[in-house]
Coordinates of C-alpha atoms and ligand atoms in Angstrom, one line a residue:
M1 CA 0.0 0.0 0.0
F2 CA 2.7 2.5 1.0
G3 CA 5.5 0.9 -1.1
D4 CA 8.9 2.1 0.0
S5 CA 7.7 5.5 0.9
K6 CA 9.4 6.8 4.0
H7 CA 6.5 9.2 4.7
I8 CA 3.0 8.3 5.6
D9 CA 0.3 10.8 6.7
T10 CA -2.9 9.7 8.3
D11 CA -5.7 11.0 10.6
F12 CA -5.2 8.3 13.2
L13 CA -2.2 6.1 13.9
V14 CA -2.8 3.1 16.0
L15 CA 0.2 1.3 17.5
G16 CA -0.8 -2.3 18.1
S17 CA -3.5 -4.7 16.8
G18 CA -4.8 -6.4 19.9
V19 CA -8.3 -5.8 21.4
A20 CA -7.6 -2.2 22.3
G21 CA -6.0 -1.2 18.9
L22 CA -8.6 -3.0 16.8
S23 CA -11.6 -1.8 18.8
F24 CA -10.4 1.8 18.6
A25 CA -9.6 1.4 14.9
L26 CA -13.1 0.1 14.1
K27 CA -14.6 3.2 15.8
A28 CA -12.1 5.8 14.6
S29 CA -12.5 4.6 11.0
R30 CA -15.9 6.3 11.0
L31 CA -14.1 9.6 11.6
G32 CA -11.1 9.4 9.3
K33 CA -8.2 7.4 7.8
V34 CA -6.7 4.9 10.2
V35 CA -3.3 3.3 9.9
V36 CA -2.7 0.3 12.3
A37 CA 1.0 -0.5 12.7
T38 CA 1.8 -3.7 14.4
K39 CA 5.1 -5.3 15.3
G40 CA 4.5 -8.8 14.0
G41 CA 1.5 -10.4 12.3
I42 CA -1.9 -8.9 13.1
S43 CA -2.9 -11.5 15.7
E44 CA 0.4 -11.9 17.6
G45 CA -0.6 -10.0 20.8
A46 CA -1.9 -11.2 24.2
T47 CA -5.5 -10.8 23.0
S48 CA -5.3 -13.9 20.8
L49 CA -4.2 -15.9 23.8
A50 CA -6.9 -14.8 26.3
Q51 CA -8.7 -17.8 27.6
G52 CA -11.0 -17.1 30.5
G53 CA -13.0 -14.3 28.9
V54 CA -14.6 -10.9 29.5
A55 CA -16.0 -9.9 32.9
A56 CA -19.4 -8.3 32.5
V57 CA -22.5 -8.3 34.7
Q58 CA -25.3 -10.3 33.0
S59 CA -27.3 -12.4 35.5
P60 CA -30.1 -11.1 37.6
E61 CA -28.4 -12.4 40.8
D62 CA -25.3 -10.3 40.0
S63 CA -25.0 -6.5 40.1
I64 CA -22.8 -3.7 39.0
D65 CA -22.1 -3.0 42.7
A66 CA -21.0 -6.5 43.3
H67 CA -18.6 -6.4 40.4
I68 CA -17.2 -3.0 41.6
E69 CA -16.9 -4.5 45.1
D70 CA -14.9 -7.5 43.9
T71 CA -12.6 -5.3 41.8
L72 CA -12.0 -3.0 44.8
R73 CA -11.3 -5.9 47.1
A74 CA -8.7 -7.4 44.7
G75 CA -7.1 -4.0 44.1
R76 CA -6.3 -3.5 47.8
D77 CA -7.4 0.1 48.2
L78 CA -5.5 1.5 45.3
V79 CA -8.3 1.2 42.8
H80 CA -9.9 4.4 41.4
V81 CA -13.5 3.9 42.3
D82 CA -14.9 6.3 39.6
V83 CA -12.9 4.5 36.9
V84 CA -14.1 1.1 38.0
R85 CA -17.7 2.2 38.0
R86 CA -17.4 3.6 34.5
V87 CA -15.7 0.5 33.2
V88 CA -18.0 -2.0 34.9
E89 CA -21.0 0.0 33.7
F90 CA -19.6 -0.3 30.1
G91 CA -19.9 -4.1 30.5
A92 CA -23.4 -4.3 29.0
Q93 CA -22.3 -2.2 26.0
A94 CA -19.2 -4.3 25.6
A95 CA -21.3 -7.5 25.5
S96 CA -23.6 -6.1 22.9
E97 CA -20.8 -4.9 20.7
L98 CA -19.0 -8.2 20.9
I99 CA -22.2 -10.0 19.8
E100 CA -22.9 -7.4 17.1
L101 CA -19.4 -8.0 15.7
G102 CA -20.1 -11.7 15.5
V103 CA -18.1 -13.0 18.5
P104 CA -19.7 -16.4 19.1
L105 CA -20.1 -16.2 22.9
D106 CA -21.0 -19.5 24.6
R107 CA -24.7 -19.8 25.4
R108 CA -27.0 -22.1 27.3
G109 CA -30.2 -21.9 25.2
E110 CA -30.9 -18.2 24.7
T111 CA -28.9 -16.9 27.6
L112 CA -25.1 -16.3 27.7
E113 CA -23.2 -18.9 29.6
L114 CA -21.2 -17.3 32.4
G115 CA -17.9 -18.6 33.9
L116 CA -16.4 -18.0 37.4
E117 CA -12.9 -16.9 38.2
G118 CA -10.8 -16.1 41.3
G119 CA -12.0 -13.1 43.3
H120 CA -15.4 -12.9 41.6
S121 CA -18.4 -13.3 43.9
H122 CA -20.7 -14.3 40.9
K123 CA -20.5 -16.0 37.6
R124 CA -19.9 -13.2 35.1
I125 CA -17.3 -14.2 32.6
L126 CA -18.4 -14.2 29.0
H127 CA -16.4 -16.7 27.1
V128 CA -15.9 -18.7 23.9
A129 CA -14.9 -22.0 25.3
D130 CA -11.3 -21.5 26.5
A131 CA -10.2 -19.4 23.5
T132 CA -12.2 -16.2 24.0
G133 CA -9.4 -13.8 22.9
K134 CA -8.9 -15.6 19.6
A135 CA -12.6 -15.4 18.8
I136 CA -12.6 -11.6 19.6
E137 CA -9.4 -11.0 17.5
E138 CA -10.8 -12.9 14.5
A139 CA -14.2 -11.2 14.6
F140 CA -12.5 -7.7 14.9
I141 CA -10.1 -8.4 12.0
E142 CA -13.0 -9.6 9.9
A143 CA -15.0 -6.4 10.8
A144 CA -12.0 -4.2 9.8
K145 CA -12.2 -5.4 6.2
N146 CA -13.7 -2.8 3.9
R147 CA -13.2 -0.1 6.4
N148 CA -11.0 3.0 6.3
I149 CA -8.2 1.0 8.0
T150 CA -4.8 0.1 6.6
F151 CA -2.7 -2.5 8.4
I152 CA 1.0 -2.3 8.3
T153 CA 2.4 -5.6 9.8
N154 CA 6.0 -6.3 10.8
H155 CA 6.2 -2.6 11.6
C156 CA 7.9 -1.9 14.9
A157 CA 7.4 1.6 16.4
I158 CA 10.7 2.9 17.7
D159 CA 9.8 6.3 19.2
L160 CA 7.0 8.8 19.3
L161 CA 7.3 11.9 17.2
T162 CA 7.3 15.0 19.5
Q163 CA 9.1 18.3 19.9
H164 CA 12.2 16.3 20.8
H165 CA 12.6 15.8 17.0
L166 CA 12.5 19.5 16.1
P167 CA 15.4 21.9 16.3
A168 CA 15.8 23.6 19.6
S169 CA 14.9 27.0 18.0
H170 CA 11.6 25.7 16.6
P171 CA 8.6 27.9 17.7
M172 CA 6.6 24.8 18.8
Q173 CA 9.2 24.1 21.4
N174 CA 7.4 26.5 23.7
Q175 CA 4.1 24.6 23.5
P176 CA 3.1 21.6 25.7
T177 CA 4.6 18.3 24.4
Q178 CA 2.6 17.0 21.5
C179 CA 2.6 13.7 19.6
W180 CA 2.5 13.7 15.8
G181 CA 2.9 10.0 15.2
A182 CA 6.0 7.7 15.3
Y183 CA 9.2 6.6 13.7
I184 CA 8.4 3.0 12.7
L185 CA 10.8 0.4 11.5
D186 CA 9.4 -1.6 8.5
E187 CA 11.1 -4.9 9.0
N188 CA 10.0 -6.1 5.5
L189 CA 12.0 -3.4 3.7
G190 CA 14.5 -2.5 6.4
I191 CA 13.5 1.2 6.3
V192 CA 12.3 3.6 9.0
R193 CA 9.1 5.4 8.1
T194 CA 8.0 8.7 9.5
V195 CA 4.3 8.2 10.1
R196 CA 2.5 11.5 10.9
A197 CA -1.0 11.5 12.4
K198 CA -3.4 14.0 14.0
A199 CA -3.9 11.6 16.9
T200 CA -1.9 8.5 18.0
L201 CA -3.3 5.6 20.1
L202 CA -0.8 3.6 22.0
A203 CA -2.1 0.1 22.2
T204 CA 1.1 -1.9 22.4
G205 CA 0.0 -4.2 25.2
G206 CA 1.9 -5.4 28.2
G207 CA 5.4 -6.4 29.2
G208 CA 5.5 -10.0 30.4
R209 CA 8.7 -10.5 28.4
L210 CA 10.5 -8.5 31.1
Y211 CA 10.5 -11.8 33.0
Q212 CA 12.2 -15.2 32.2
H213 CA 8.9 -17.1 32.7
T214 CA 5.8 -15.6 31.3
T215 CA 2.4 -16.4 29.7
N216 CA 2.9 -13.4 27.3
P217 CA 3.7 -13.6 23.6
P218 CA 7.0 -12.5 22.2
V219 CA 5.6 -9.0 21.2
S220 CA 4.9 -8.1 24.9
T221 CA 8.1 -6.1 25.6
A222 CA 6.6 -3.0 27.2
D223 CA 7.5 -0.9 24.1
G224 CA 4.6 1.5 24.8
V225 CA 5.6 2.3 28.3
A226 CA 9.2 3.0 27.3
M227 CA 8.3 5.1 24.3
A228 CA 5.8 7.2 26.2
F229 CA 8.2 7.6 29.2
R230 CA 11.0 8.8 26.8
A231 CA 8.5 11.2 25.2
G232 CA 7.7 12.7 28.7
A233 CA 4.5 11.0 29.7
T234 CA 3.8 9.9 33.3
V235 CA 3.9 6.2 34.0
A236 CA 2.4 4.7 37.1
N237 CA 2.2 1.7 39.4
L238 CA 4.8 -0.4 37.5
E239 CA 5.7 -2.3 40.6
F240 CA 2.4 -4.2 40.4
F241 CA 3.2 -7.0 38.0
Q242 CA 0.7 -9.8 38.1
F243 CA 1.9 -13.4 38.1
H244 CA -0.7 -15.9 36.9
P245 CA -0.6 -18.9 39.3
T246 CA -1.0 -21.6 36.7
M247 CA 1.1 -21.8 33.7
F248 CA 1.7 -25.3 32.2
Y249 CA 5.1 -26.5 33.6
N250 CA 7.1 -27.3 30.5
P251 CA 10.8 -26.5 31.1
G252 CA 12.4 -25.4 27.8
G253 CA 9.0 -25.6 25.9
D254 CA 6.6 -22.9 24.9
S255 CA 4.6 -21.2 27.7
F256 CA 0.9 -22.1 27.9
L257 CA -1.7 -20.8 30.3
I258 CA -4.0 -23.0 32.2
S259 CA -6.9 -20.7 32.6
E260 CA -8.2 -19.6 36.0
A261 CA -11.6 -20.8 34.7
V262 CA -10.3 -24.4 35.3
R263 CA -10.2 -23.5 39.0
G264 CA -13.6 -21.8 38.6
E265 CA -15.0 -25.1 37.4
G266 CA -13.6 -26.9 40.5
G267 CA -9.9 -27.5 39.7
M268 CA -7.9 -28.2 42.9
L269 CA -4.3 -27.3 43.6
R270 CA -2.3 -30.1 45.1
N271 CA 1.4 -30.6 46.0
R272 CA 3.1 -33.8 44.8
N273 CA 1.8 -35.7 47.8
G274 CA -1.8 -34.8 46.9
E275 CA -2.2 -32.2 49.7
R276 CA -4.3 -29.2 49.0
F277 CA -1.8 -26.6 50.2
M278 CA -4.2 -23.7 49.9
E279 CA -5.9 -25.0 53.0
G280 CA -4.8 -22.7 55.8
V281 CA -3.7 -20.0 53.3
D282 CA -7.1 -18.5 52.3
E283 CA -10.7 -19.6 53.0
R284 CA -11.4 -19.0 49.3
M285 CA -8.8 -21.7 48.6
E286 CA -8.0 -21.9 44.8
L287 CA -10.4 -19.1 44.0
A288 CA -8.6 -16.5 46.2
P289 CA -7.3 -13.5 44.1
R290 CA -4.2 -14.3 42.0
D291 CA -1.6 -12.6 44.2
V292 CA -2.6 -14.8 47.1
V293 CA -2.6 -18.0 45.0
A294 CA 0.7 -17.2 43.1
R295 CA 2.5 -16.3 46.4
A296 CA 1.3 -19.5 48.1
I297 CA 2.6 -21.6 45.2
D298 CA 5.9 -19.7 45.1
T299 CA 6.3 -20.1 48.9
H300 CA 5.5 -23.8 48.6
L301 CA 8.1 -24.4 45.8
K302 CA 10.8 -22.4 47.6
R303 CA 10.2 -24.3 50.8
T304 CA 10.1 -27.8 49.4
G305 CA 12.4 -27.4 46.4
D306 CA 9.8 -28.9 44.1
V307 CA 9.7 -27.7 40.5
C308 CA 6.0 -27.4 40.1
V309 CA 2.6 -28.0 41.8
F310 CA -0.5 -29.7 40.3
L311 CA -3.9 -28.8 39.2
D312 CA -6.4 -31.6 39.6
L313 CA -9.5 -31.8 37.4
T314 CA -9.8 -35.5 37.4
H315 CA -13.0 -35.6 39.5
K316 CA -14.9 -33.8 36.7
D317 CA -16.7 -35.6 33.9
G318 CA -14.3 -36.3 30.9
N319 CA -16.8 -35.0 28.3
F320 CA -17.4 -31.8 30.2
I321 CA -13.6 -31.2 30.3
E322 CA -13.1 -31.8 26.6
E323 CA -16.1 -29.5 25.8
R324 CA -15.4 -26.7 28.2
F325 CA -11.6 -26.6 27.8
P326 CA -10.9 -28.0 24.3
N327 CA -7.6 -26.1 23.8
I328 CA -6.2 -26.8 27.3
F329 CA -7.2 -30.4 26.9
R330 CA -5.5 -30.7 23.5
H331 CA -2.3 -28.8 24.6
C332 CA -1.8 -31.0 27.7
L333 CA -2.4 -34.1 25.7
E334 CA 0.2 -33.1 23.1
N335 CA 2.5 -32.7 26.1
G336 CA 1.8 -36.1 27.5
I337 CA -0.9 -35.3 30.1
D338 CA -4.5 -36.5 29.8
I339 CA -6.2 -34.0 32.1
R340 CA -9.2 -36.3 32.4
K341 CA -7.1 -38.8 34.4
E342 CA -3.9 -36.9 35.3
W343 CA -3.0 -33.8 37.3
I344 CA -1.6 -30.9 35.3
P345 CA 1.9 -29.7 36.4
V346 CA 1.8 -25.9 36.8
V347 CA 4.0 -23.0 37.9
P348 CA 3.3 -19.2 38.1
G349 CA 4.4 -17.0 35.3
A350 CA 4.5 -13.2 34.7
H351 CA 1.1 -12.4 33.2
Y352 CA -0.2 -8.8 33.4
M353 CA 1.2 -5.3 33.8
C354 CA -1.2 -3.5 36.2
G355 CA 0.8 -0.2 35.8
G356 CA 1.4 1.6 32.6
V357 CA 1.1 5.0 30.9
K358 CA -1.1 7.2 32.9
V359 CA -4.4 8.1 31.2
D360 CA -7.4 10.2 32.3
S361 CA -11.0 9.2 31.9
S362 CA -10.9 10.2 28.2
A363 CA -7.8 7.9 27.5
R364 CA -5.6 11.0 27.2
T365 CA -2.0 10.7 28.3
G366 CA -0.3 13.9 29.5
I367 CA 1.1 14.4 25.9
V368 CA -1.2 16.3 23.5
N369 CA -2.8 14.0 20.9
L370 CA -1.4 10.8 22.4
L371 CA -4.0 8.5 23.7
A372 CA -3.5 5.0 25.3
A373 CA -5.8 2.0 25.9
G374 CA -5.4 -1.6 26.8
E375 CA -2.7 -3.2 28.9
V376 CA -0.2 -0.4 28.1
A377 CA -2.4 2.1 29.9
F378 CA -2.7 2.8 33.6
S379 CA -6.3 4.0 34.2
G380 CA -6.6 3.2 37.9
M381 CA -8.9 0.3 37.2
H382 CA -6.8 -2.5 38.7
G383 CA -5.0 -1.0 41.7
A384 CA -2.5 -3.3 43.4
N385 CA -3.9 -6.4 41.7
R386 CA -6.1 -7.0 38.7
L387 CA -9.3 -9.1 39.1
A388 CA -9.4 -11.9 36.5
S389 CA -11.0 -11.1 33.2
N390 CA -11.2 -7.4 33.9
S391 CA -8.5 -6.6 31.3
L392 CA -10.4 -7.3 28.1
L393 CA -13.3 -5.3 29.6
E394 CA -11.1 -2.4 30.5
S395 CA -9.5 -2.5 27.0
L396 CA -12.9 -2.3 25.3
A397 CA -14.0 0.5 27.5
Y398 CA -10.9 2.6 27.1
A399 CA -10.8 2.0 23.3
H400 CA -14.3 3.4 23.3
F401 CA -13.4 6.4 25.5
A402 CA -10.4 7.0 23.2
S403 CA -12.6 7.0 20.1
E404 CA -14.8 9.7 21.7
T405 CA -11.7 11.8 22.4
A406 CA -10.5 11.2 18.8
R407 CA -13.8 12.6 17.6
E408 CA -12.9 15.9 19.3
S409 CA -9.3 16.0 18.2
I410 CA -10.2 15.4 14.5
R411 CA -12.4 18.5 14.5
L412 CA -9.5 20.8 15.7
E413 CA -7.4 22.5 13.1
Q414 CA -3.9 21.1 13.5
N415 CA -0.5 22.2 12.4
I416 CA 1.8 19.2 12.1
P417 CA 5.3 20.3 11.5
E418 CA 7.8 18.8 9.0
L419 CA 9.8 16.2 10.9
P420 CA 13.2 15.0 10.0
D421 CA 13.7 11.6 8.5
W422 CA 15.2 8.9 10.8
D423 CA 18.9 9.6 11.0
D424 CA 21.2 6.6 11.0
S425 CA 24.3 8.3 9.8
G426 CA 27.4 7.3 11.8
V427 CA 26.1 3.8 12.7
F428 CA 27.9 0.7 11.4
D429 CA 26.9 -3.0 11.9
R430 CA 29.7 -4.4 14.0
H431 CA 28.2 -7.9 13.8
E432 CA 28.2 -8.4 17.5
W433 CA 24.6 -9.1 18.0
V434 CA 25.3 -11.8 20.5
I435 CA 25.6 -8.9 23.0
I436 CA 21.9 -8.2 22.5
R437 CA 20.8 -11.8 23.1
H438 CA 23.0 -12.0 26.1
L439 CA 21.9 -8.8 27.7
R440 CA 18.2 -9.7 27.2
E441 CA 18.8 -13.1 28.9
E442 CA 20.5 -11.3 31.8
I443 CA 17.7 -8.8 32.3
T444 CA 14.9 -11.3 32.2
R445 CA 16.6 -13.6 34.5
L446 CA 17.4 -10.8 36.9
M447 CA 13.8 -9.6 36.9
W448 CA 12.6 -13.2 37.6
D449 CA 15.1 -13.8 40.5
Y450 CA 15.2 -10.3 42.1
V451 CA 11.9 -8.6 41.1
G452 CA 9.5 -11.5 41.1
I453 CA 6.6 -12.6 43.2
V454 CA 8.4 -12.1 46.6
R455 CA 10.9 -9.2 46.8
S456 CA 13.4 -7.8 49.4
D457 CA 15.2 -4.5 49.7
D458 CA 18.6 -6.2 49.1
R459 CA 17.5 -7.9 45.9
L460 CA 15.8 -4.8 44.6
E461 CA 18.9 -2.7 45.3
A462 CA 21.1 -5.3 43.5
A463 CA 18.6 -5.2 40.6
R464 CA 18.9 -1.4 40.4
R465 CA 22.7 -1.5 40.3
L466 CA 22.9 -4.3 37.7
L467 CA 20.3 -2.6 35.5
H468 CA 22.2 0.6 35.6
Y469 CA 25.2 -1.2 34.2
F470 CA 23.1 -3.1 31.6
M471 CA 21.4 0.2 30.5
R472 CA 24.9 1.7 29.7
E473 CA 25.7 -1.4 27.6
V474 CA 22.5 -1.2 25.7
D475 CA 22.9 2.5 25.1
L476 CA 26.4 2.1 23.7
F477 CA 25.1 -0.6 21.3
Y478 CA 22.1 1.4 20.3
R479 CA 24.1 4.4 19.4
A480 CA 26.6 2.5 17.3
N481 CA 24.5 0.0 15.4
P482 CA 21.7 0.1 12.8
V483 CA 18.2 -0.2 14.3
R484 CA 16.6 -3.6 14.5
R485 CA 13.5 -5.0 16.2
D486 CA 15.5 -7.0 18.8
L487 CA 17.5 -3.9 19.7
V488 CA 14.4 -1.7 20.0
E489 CA 12.9 -4.3 22.3
L490 CA 16.0 -4.7 24.4
R491 CA 16.2 -0.9 24.8
N492 CA 12.6 -0.8 25.9
L493 CA 13.0 -3.8 28.3
A494 CA 16.0 -2.3 29.9
L495 CA 14.2 1.0 30.5
T496 CA 11.0 -0.5 31.7
A497 CA 12.8 -3.0 34.0
T498 CA 14.6 0.0 35.5
L499 CA 11.3 1.8 36.1
V500 CA 9.7 -1.3 37.6
V501 CA 12.6 -1.6 40.1
K502 CA 12.5 2.1 40.8
S503 CA 8.8 1.9 41.6
A504 CA 9.2 -1.2 43.7
L505 CA 11.9 0.6 45.8
M506 CA 9.7 3.5 46.4
R507 CA 6.9 1.4 47.8
K508 CA 8.3 0.4 51.2
E509 CA 5.3 -1.8 52.1
S510 CA 3.5 -4.9 50.8
R511 CA 0.3 -4.5 49.0
G512 CA -1.4 -6.8 46.5
L513 CA 1.1 -7.9 43.9
H514 CA 4.0 -6.1 45.4
F515 CA 5.3 -8.2 48.4
N516 CA 8.5 -7.2 50.1
I517 CA 9.7 -9.4 53.0
D518 CA 11.4 -6.4 54.6
H519 CA 8.1 -4.5 54.7
P520 CA 5.4 -7.2 55.0
D521 CA 2.5 -4.9 56.0
S522 CA 0.4 -2.4 54.1
E523 CA 0.7 1.1 55.3
A524 CA -1.8 4.0 55.0
K525 CA 1.0 6.4 53.9
F526 CA 1.5 4.4 50.7
L527 CA -2.1 4.7 49.6
L528 CA -0.9 6.5 46.5
D529 CA 0.0 5.6 43.0
T530 CA 3.7 5.4 42.2
E531 CA 4.2 8.0 39.4
L532 CA 7.4 8.5 37.4
R533 CA 8.2 11.1 34.8
N534 CA 11.4 11.4 32.8
E535 CA 12.6 14.8 34.0
E536 CA 11.9 13.8 37.7
V537 CA 13.8 10.6 37.6
E538 CA 17.5 10.3 38.6
T539 CA 20.3 10.1 36.0
D540 CA 20.4 6.4 35.4
T541 CA 17.0 6.3 33.7
H542 CA 18.0 9.3 31.7
L543 CA 20.5 7.2 29.9
L544 CA 17.8 5.7 27.8
G545 CA 15.5 8.5 28.3
S546 CA 16.6 10.6 25.4
Q547 CA 14.8 10.0 22.1
Ligands
LIG601 P1 -2.2 -7.0 23.0 O1 -3.3 -7.9 22.6 O2 -1.0 -7.6 23.6 O3 -1.7 -6.3 21.6 C1 -0.6 -5.5 21.6 C2 -0.2 -5.2 20.2 O4 0.8 -4.2 20.1 C3 0.2 -6.3 19.4 O5 -0.4 -6.3 18.1 C4 1.7 -6.1 19.2 O6 2.3 -6.6 18.1 C5 1.8 -4.6 19.2 N1 3.0 -3.9 19.5 C6 3.8 -4.1 20.6 N2 4.9 -3.3 20.6 C7 4.8 -2.6 19.4 C8 5.6 -1.7 18.7 N3 6.8 -1.3 19.2 N4 5.3 -1.3 17.5 C9 4.1 -1.7 16.9 N5 3.3 -2.6 17.5 C10 3.6 -3.0 18.7 N6 -7.5 -10.8 30.1 C11 -8.9 -10.9 30.3 O7 -9.6 -9.9 30.6 N7 -9.4 -12.1 30.2 C12 -8.7 -13.2 29.9 O8 -9.3 -14.3 29.8 C13 -7.3 -13.1 29.7 N8 -6.6 -14.2 29.4 C14 -5.2 -14.0 29.2 C15 -4.5 -15.1 28.8 C16 -3.1 -15.0 28.5 C17 -2.3 -16.1 28.1 C18 -2.6 -13.7 28.5 C19 -1.1 -13.4 28.1 C20 -3.3 -12.6 28.9 C21 -4.7 -12.7 29.2 N9 -5.4 -11.7 29.6 C22 -6.8 -11.8 29.8 C23 -4.9 -10.3 29.5 C24 -5.4 -9.7 28.2 O9 -5.4 -10.7 27.2 C25 -4.6 -8.5 27.7 O10 -4.4 -7.6 28.8 C26 -5.2 -7.8 26.6 O11 -5.5 -8.7 25.5 C27 -4.3 -6.7 26.1 O12 -4.8 -6.2 24.9 P2 -4.0 -5.1 24.2 O13 -4.8 -4.7 23.0 O14 -3.7 -4.0 25.1 O15 -2.6 -5.7 23.9
LIG602 C1 -7.3 -16.9 32.6 O1 -8.0 -17.4 31.8 O2 -7.0 -17.4 33.7 C2 -6.8 -15.5 32.4 C3 -7.8 -14.5 32.8 C4 -7.1 -13.2 32.9 O3 -5.9 -13.0 32.9 O4 -7.9 -12.3 33.1

C-alpha cells in the first residue's frame, strides 16, 4: 500500500492490533483514515491468547455494585472507584458490541453462559470455550475489512514523534509536548518510516517478556511504556506486575496458560503428595485472588524445592472437560498429560502489567494527541492487583473512550510540522549481536530472580545496580548499530525494568502484587499511585530517556 515511501500521513495512527487497537480502529475509521502499525503479524498479541473471557455483569443475581466491590477488594485500596464504576457499567455495551461484531459467545439456550474466576463473587465471565481472545481478535479483524483502515504488519514503532525531534529553536518548542505520530521500522523493507498523524493511540499491550517465565507472547516487551516515558508521559504503578498462578510446567518448551476458569470449574491445587496446600492460606482456597494463590505456590516451591505443583480436574466428567476446555485439553495431551485422568503440572508466570502509561478518563496521556488504551495504559482500574478477566473489559471500555476523544481531536485545526527523517548516519553494523541476546537473557533472569513474586530490599537494590550497568551497555550498542527490532525491544525492556525496580523501591510496604519481605505490612501512607516522569527521575534512567 505504501510501497517504499518513507513518509505516511494519516488521521489516526494506532500502534498495536490487539483488542484495544482494533476496537479503537473500528470506531475511529468512521471519523477518518486509520493506519494500524503492528510489530509482528496482526494476531500476535496477548489478546489472541486470552482464555477465560470478559467480565461483565449479566445475570439477575449479579449486580454492578458486586462487580465493583470485587474489583476494589482485589485491588487493595488502590483502585480508582470512579474509573471502575465507569468500566463496569460499560460491560453491558461491551457484551452487545461483541455480539454485534459476531463473537460467538457461549450460550446455554438463549442466555449467555457465564464462567467463574478467582475473586469474583458471581459467575460473570463471558467466554468462547477456552479461547475467548482468539474469537474476539478474529471477529474484529473480519470487521476491519472494507473499512477506512490500513494495516502495516512487521512494523515496529521505535519512538513517538514529538518536539524532541524538532530543532531547539523551533517555535513549537514553547508549546506543551505534542505527539505527531511515530518513527516506525518496516522490517520487511528495512527502512524507518516517519508516520505522521493527527492523533496516535498507544495500544502496544503489556510487558510479560520482562520476565524469564511468562504467559505473554514475544511481542509483549513493554515498548509503549518505554516510548511514552521517553517522550515525557507519566507512567504509574509499574511495581504491580501480576503473576498468573497456573502456567503449564514445561521447562524449555513454549509457555501455555492453564486458565483460572479451570479452578472456577472446581480444579484443585495439590502438591506432589496430593495435599491441598491452599488450606490454611485463604478460605477461598483456589479461588482466592491471583496474588494470594501465586504467592502460596511460590512459597511452597521455595520451601520444598519442588519444581511445580499440580492442578487436579480428574473428578470432573471427561466429556465436560473436553467441551469446556478443548484447547487446554489438547495442549496438555500433546505434552503427554491426559487431564481427564492426570494432574496438570503448573507454575506461576509473569502475566499482566497493572501499571502503565497514565491516562485520564478520556484515555488522554499527558502528551497532547497521544491516547492510550489496553494493557499499556494505567487508568486506575486495577489498583494493586487486577481481578481476573477485567482486562479485556477495560481495553474495550478505554478504546471506546479514546474513540470519543478522537472525535474531538479530528475537529480541531492542527499544524503538524515537518519532521526530520530517521537519522542513522554514523552507525555501522559491527556484527556483535550476541551482545543483544546475552543482555536480554541477563535482564529477564534478573527480573525473575530479584523482582518477582516475593521481593526484598537487598534484591531490589542489587537489581537497580545491575540494571544501571546493563542500560549503559544497551545505550552504547544502540548508538553504534543500525536499528533492528531486537535492539528496539532490548532498549525498551532495559528502561521498563529500571522503572519497575525504581517503583518497587519507592513502595516500602507490601500490597497486592508487590510483596516485600522487609516491609510485610500495608501502610496508609502508601495509599498513593507510584508515578514517574522522565525529568523527575534520577540520572540512570535518563541514559535511555533521550529519544
Ligand atoms: P495486545 O493484545 O497484547 O496487543 C498489543 C499489540 O501491540 C500487538 O499487536 C503487538 O504486536 C503490538 N506492539 C507491541 N509493541 C509494538 C511496537 N513497538 N510497534 C508496533 N506494534 C507493537 N484478560 C482478560 O480480561 N481475560 C482473559 O481471559 C485473559 N486471558 C489471558 C491469557 C493470556 C495467556 C494472556 C497473556 C493474557 C490474558 N489476559 C486476559 C490479558 C489480556 O489478554 C490482555 O491484557 C489484553 O489482551 C491486552 O490487549 P491489548 O490490545 O492492550 O494488547
Ligand atoms: C485466565 O483465563 O486465567 C486468564 C484470565 C485473565 O488473565 O484475566
